[in-house]
Amino acid sequence: QVQLVESGGGLVHTGGSLRLSCAASGKILSLNYVDWYRQAPGKQRELVAGISSTGTNYADAVKGRFTISSDNAKNTVYLEMNTLKPEDTAFYHCNAEVLVDSDGSTWNGWGQGTQVTVSA
C-alpha cells in the first residue's frame, strides 16, 4: 500500500514563508505526478501546483511566489511558499499517482492535508 503524508503547514504573517512536504511511502517505484491543491472555507478546491516528468505548472495566483520541487530519492515533493498572503489561507493537500509495479500498475490517492493560515 501507498501512503501520502503532508507536513509543514502552520500560521505565518503576511509576507512570510512556509515549506510544505508531501512524502510518499510504501511500494513505490516512482512518482508519476504530484499535485498540490488547496481549499479555503466556502470555496472550491483549486489546483495550486503540479510536478511530473514533463515539468511543473502553477496556478496564476501563485506564480512567482510558490515553487514545487521533488526529491526522488525520498519520494517527497515540496511546495515552497514565499510572500504569503491572507488569501493563501487554506487547507492544502497533495494528490499523487505512483507507479507501484513494473507491469505499469499505478496507485492514486490523497494525503490527509495540512492547514496554512496567513494572518494580515
mmCIF file of N, CA, C and O in Angstrom, residues 12-18 81-85 118:
data_model
loop_
_atom_site.group_PDB
_atom_site.id
_atom_site.type_symbol
_atom_site.label_atom_id
_atom_site.label_comp_id
_atom_site.label_asym_id
_atom_site.label_seq_id
_atom_site.Cartn_x
_atom_site.Cartn_y
_atom_site.Cartn_z
ATOM 1 N N VAL A 12 1.505 31.891 9.742
ATOM 2 C CA VAL A 12 2.558 32.856 9.445
ATOM 3 C C VAL A 12 1.927 34.216 9.200
ATOM 4 O O VAL A 12 0.725 34.315 8.915
ATOM 5 N N HIS A 13 2.736 35.249 9.285
ATOM 6 C CA HIS A 13 2.272 36.589 8.963
ATOM 7 C C HIS A 13 2.373 36.826 7.460
ATOM 8 O O HIS A 13 3.122 36.134 6.747
ATOM 9 N N THR A 14 1.634 37.802 6.997
ATOM 10 C CA THR A 14 1.717 38.200 5.594
ATOM 11 C C THR A 14 3.175 38.482 5.226
ATOM 12 O O THR A 14 3.893 39.154 5.967
ATOM 13 N N GLY A 15 3.561 37.938 4.071
ATOM 14 C CA GLY A 15 4.938 38.095 3.625
ATOM 15 C C GLY A 15 5.861 36.978 4.059
ATOM 16 O O GLY A 15 7.012 36.909 3.599
ATOM 17 N N GLY A 16 5.377 36.124 4.909
ATOM 18 C CA GLY A 16 6.188 35.029 5.414
ATOM 19 C C GLY A 16 6.288 33.870 4.442
ATOM 20 O O GLY A 16 5.756 33.918 3.327
ATOM 21 N N SER A 17 6.967 32.826 4.892
ATOM 22 C CA SER A 17 7.209 31.662 4.047
ATOM 23 C C SER A 17 6.926 30.368 4.802
ATOM 24 O O SER A 17 7.057 30.324 6.041
ATOM 25 N N LEU A 18 6.563 29.373 4.057
ATOM 26 C CA LEU A 18 6.399 28.024 4.584
ATOM 27 C C LEU A 18 6.835 27.043 3.510
ATOM 28 O O LEU A 18 6.752 27.341 2.310
ATOM 29 N N MET A 81 6.567 28.058 -0.340
ATOM 30 C CA MET A 81 5.614 29.158 -0.472
ATOM 31 C C MET A 81 6.222 30.416 0.141
ATOM 32 O O MET A 81 6.500 30.450 1.344
ATOM 33 N N ASN A 82 6.441 31.405 -0.689
ATOM 34 C CA ASN A 82 7.019 32.672 -0.255
ATOM 35 C C ASN A 82 6.036 33.813 -0.460
ATOM 36 O O ASN A 82 5.069 33.681 -1.205
ATOM 37 N N THR A 83 6.337 34.916 0.188
ATOM 38 C CA THR A 83 5.492 36.113 0.084
ATOM 39 C C THR A 83 4.021 35.746 0.267
ATOM 40 O O THR A 83 3.146 36.095 -0.534
ATOM 41 N N LEU A 84 3.752 35.041 1.330
ATOM 42 C CA LEU A 84 2.394 34.556 1.569
ATOM 43 C C LEU A 84 1.431 35.696 1.837
ATOM 44 O O LEU A 84 1.802 36.729 2.436
ATOM 45 N N LYS A 85 0.216 35.501 1.387
ATOM 46 C CA LYS A 85 -0.851 36.495 1.532
ATOM 47 C C LYS A 85 -2.010 35.874 2.308
ATOM 48 O O LYS A 85 -2.169 34.646 2.306
ATOM 49 N N VAL A 118 -2.499 32.430 6.995
ATOM 50 C CA VAL A 118 -1.674 33.622 6.841
ATOM 51 C C VAL A 118 -2.421 34.789 7.460
ATOM 52 O O VAL A 118 -3.507 35.153 7.017
#
